């Protein structure tokens, strides 16, 4: 290190900064790999016969976990393909429309959380071009605070090329805890089990049977998670921004390619009690009505209005159905398929 | 544009880069003034006229004062400045509070009117820049500092963007001389500035913002939680507000340093304080010395005829702290918070004069045990007073306090590991590190390896556990 004594202050400072950055970048990448942080990748899965016309499903995990796809495939006698992205919304699904070539019908699953503009998909900037976002924000007359929130995802995405863990501290901490428990050969905590949606290995559209019940959550856990969710959505439900515009645009495009079924998925009563005021529900209904007007040939299946699901026993968390809930929803869905002559 | 956002980092990097390219100090001052006004505009467009009015009014009053030798005219100018500054502060910050209280009193007297409520917007940073401006006029009045001869320099002093929103409350005597001659910004200055900024960002994003949500849950419905949860919530809030405001101050000091300006420290390991008096020498230093120099000492001078020094100091201290509480916001909760601190400071003063333990002072073990007890007492006072600082209303605060004091068993238990970790981090730094150390100044002087490791550690803390959705700084509301 003797050579370093003769180096100028500026060069020394630059060296220190570069080394510090290098170490932090390496550690960030290592931690991202070690904790298996979710990647901004569309995950495509399928089930059923591969020949003949396929049903293509677009939607977030709410619809993917919410329906029993093998049963639906069997009932329809058609294969089903589905592509999804963690926490995604119509803004991101729109980009996967290009993957659809010969789908008939196309099934789009939405829920109140998917269409809530305040709930942002963390990978939005990876899928939606910034110009598109700016156009949508302008068209929706979004306010500056909200626009800033959406647009700030773009620099964060570029920043994540260097530091993949940036802005994902919750996932890092949860992942690290899980890994440390594994290393210590301790069983995962009940909290971890409940939080973890087990995804099937490979591309099979079948998510097994979850027995976790939201009603069995400890009260403090529910309070904490509701507060976290409230923070995430800034306590706001609104359906008049870029998501709605993307949803309408997507419906119009989908309609040009064939038949479209829009499945409106339910959320847990606990979620409804906490967030869904009459005003929120009314504006959600307005958004759906507008979507119906934009795509008059699309069939809207309202699974969110099933009285049988009015219990937290049928949900594994605030928005995802568990095995029992999925059974009820799937039966209702198939019943509607069977009774409606317009459906396949 | 908050300091922890990407847009601020991009904005600041651009400003620093352009500034380094400028050869003329005059051009640099115009640049910094323009970007300061631009920064303020990003917070509020209409309020920029108010801050410019305050700047130009006090600049003109200062100039006039410098030209007027007669004490009476000078005094009138001082009163005019105080009326303008405190009038604006009072109108924008306290008008609705005042009306509410007047209507309450009228109601109690049996007079009932429809209470008016004005939608007065609170201009960002008004409490801070008003105090900075008042300090200038008072210092000019007492001829402690020369009159500022440049409207640009004075406006820059008031609007300088790193401090305009939440301080530190830099005095004219500290800032204006730095505008006389261009400071050479060395590589060391940039490194010190970056160290301050990084340390501030860690305090804010890794500690304050991480626990903000959990603290908010507990304070939003204290009735739902048991005593232990309420205690962790309260301790968590103390750690949160400290890291939030100290983090902001560090970032402000760092930004200023990179632009060639030096600010005074605003926090100096406050939880290491052994007494409440020492706590106030370490917590929000620029505000407490403002109250000391421009309120407490003038009160002392005005009441010097009172022969009972202890009583006089106690009353003046109480008045100062009550007004200090009110300065934080238009709510009786803040006044009570100030009152608790005023009472504690008074008690400490009386104890120091009385000194009942003088006889045992030289016994072995006395000093460490007494220090431990005194520290705990100080910490307990500060923490309990925070209930009134954080709670939304007086009834919320009392219900929190009652449940905590009665160690309520009913209710959920919600112990956040983040709060526990934050407490351990804050207390271990403040209690174990040597007092009066300034790590932001020490680290750049270290040898290569520890510097690299410390910077890498700070960066890693930010990118691994930094909060993903930055929360606005708490002190912005004041």
Short mmCIF file of N, CA, C and O in Angstrom, two decimals, chain A residues 4 19-20 55 87 89 113 129-130 134 143 164 172 174 209 216 218 260 267-268 273 282 318 326:
data_model
loop_
_atom_site.label_atom_id
_atom_site.label_comp_id
_atom_site.label_asym_id
_atom_site.label_seq_id
_atom_site.Cartn_x
_atom_site.Cartn_y
_atom_site.Cartn_z
N UNK A 4 0.37 4.06 -2.41
CA UNK A 4 -0.84 4.87 -2.24
C UNK A 4 -0.56 6.22 -1.56
O UNK A 4 -1.31 7.16 -1.71
N UNK A 19 -14.25 1.28 -4.75
CA UNK A 19 -14.16 0.03 -3.99
C UNK A 19 -15.42 -0.20 -3.14
O UNK A 19 -15.95 -1.31 -3.08
N UNK A 20 -15.85 0.88 -2.50
CA UNK A 20 -17.06 0.76 -1.66
C UNK A 20 -18.26 0.36 -2.53
O UNK A 20 -19.05 -0.52 -2.16
N UNK A 55 -57.28 -21.91 -24.27
CA UNK A 55 -57.80 -20.78 -23.50
C UNK A 55 -56.57 -20.04 -22.97
O UNK A 55 -55.65 -20.68 -22.46
N UNK A 87 -47.66 -9.69 -8.58
CA UNK A 87 -48.32 -8.42 -8.22
C UNK A 87 -48.73 -7.58 -9.40
O UNK A 87 -48.82 -6.36 -9.30
N UNK A 89 -50.81 -6.08 -12.89
CA UNK A 89 -52.10 -5.45 -13.13
C UNK A 89 -52.28 -5.31 -14.64
O UNK A 89 -51.36 -5.63 -15.40
N UNK A 113 -58.21 -5.35 -6.16
CA UNK A 113 -56.82 -4.96 -5.89
C UNK A 113 -56.02 -4.83 -7.18
O UNK A 113 -55.14 -3.98 -7.30
N UNK A 129 -43.27 0.51 -21.29
CA UNK A 129 -42.32 1.56 -21.68
C UNK A 129 -42.68 2.90 -21.01
O UNK A 129 -43.87 3.19 -20.81
N UNK A 130 -41.67 3.65 -20.69
CA UNK A 130 -41.89 4.90 -19.94
C UNK A 130 -42.79 5.87 -20.73
O UNK A 130 -43.64 6.55 -20.14
N UNK A 134 -46.22 7.56 -19.44
CA UNK A 134 -46.45 9.01 -19.42
C UNK A 134 -47.71 9.38 -20.18
O UNK A 134 -48.49 10.23 -19.75
N UNK A 143 -52.77 13.08 -10.89
CA UNK A 143 -52.13 14.22 -10.22
C UNK A 143 -50.62 14.00 -10.13
O UNK A 143 -50.11 12.90 -10.36
N UNK A 164 -29.58 -5.07 -7.16
CA UNK A 164 -30.87 -5.74 -7.33
C UNK A 164 -31.75 -5.76 -6.08
O UNK A 164 -32.94 -5.97 -6.18
N UNK A 172 -36.04 -8.98 1.08
CA UNK A 172 -34.70 -9.40 1.51
C UNK A 172 -34.76 -9.94 2.93
O UNK A 172 -34.23 -11.01 3.23
N UNK A 174 -37.39 -11.04 4.66
CA UNK A 174 -38.18 -12.28 4.76
C UNK A 174 -37.37 -13.45 4.20
O UNK A 174 -37.29 -14.53 4.81
N UNK A 209 -53.43 -27.52 -3.21
CA UNK A 209 -54.58 -27.23 -2.36
C UNK A 209 -54.09 -26.61 -1.06
O UNK A 209 -53.46 -27.28 -0.23
N UNK A 216 -57.92 -17.90 10.61
CA UNK A 216 -57.11 -18.49 11.67
C UNK A 216 -55.85 -17.66 11.97
O UNK A 216 -55.06 -18.02 12.84
N UNK A 218 -53.50 -15.00 13.62
CA UNK A 218 -53.57 -14.28 14.90
C UNK A 218 -53.97 -12.82 14.64
O UNK A 218 -53.60 -12.25 13.60
N UNK A 260 -63.96 -13.07 -25.34
CA UNK A 260 -63.28 -12.63 -24.11
C UNK A 260 -64.19 -12.87 -22.90
O UNK A 260 -65.39 -12.55 -22.95
N UNK A 267 -62.40 -10.62 -3.03
CA UNK A 267 -61.36 -10.42 -2.00
C UNK A 267 -61.98 -10.79 -0.66
O UNK A 267 -63.20 -10.88 -0.53
N UNK A 268 -61.13 -11.01 0.33
CA UNK A 268 -61.62 -11.51 1.62
C UNK A 268 -62.50 -10.48 2.32
O UNK A 268 -62.27 -9.27 2.18
N UNK A 273 -63.96 -5.18 4.76
CA UNK A 273 -64.32 -4.39 5.95
C UNK A 273 -63.32 -3.25 6.17
O UNK A 273 -63.69 -2.16 6.57
N UNK A 282 -68.55 1.65 -5.34
CA UNK A 282 -69.25 2.32 -6.44
C UNK A 282 -68.27 2.69 -7.55
O UNK A 282 -68.57 2.49 -8.75
N UNK A 318 -55.55 -11.83 2.35
CA UNK A 318 -56.62 -10.86 2.08
C UNK A 318 -57.21 -10.97 0.68
O UNK A 318 -58.33 -10.55 0.45
N UNK A 326 -61.35 -21.89 -3.50
CA UNK A 326 -61.14 -22.14 -4.92
C UNK A 326 -62.18 -23.13 -5.47
O UNK A 326 -62.67 -23.00 -6.58
#
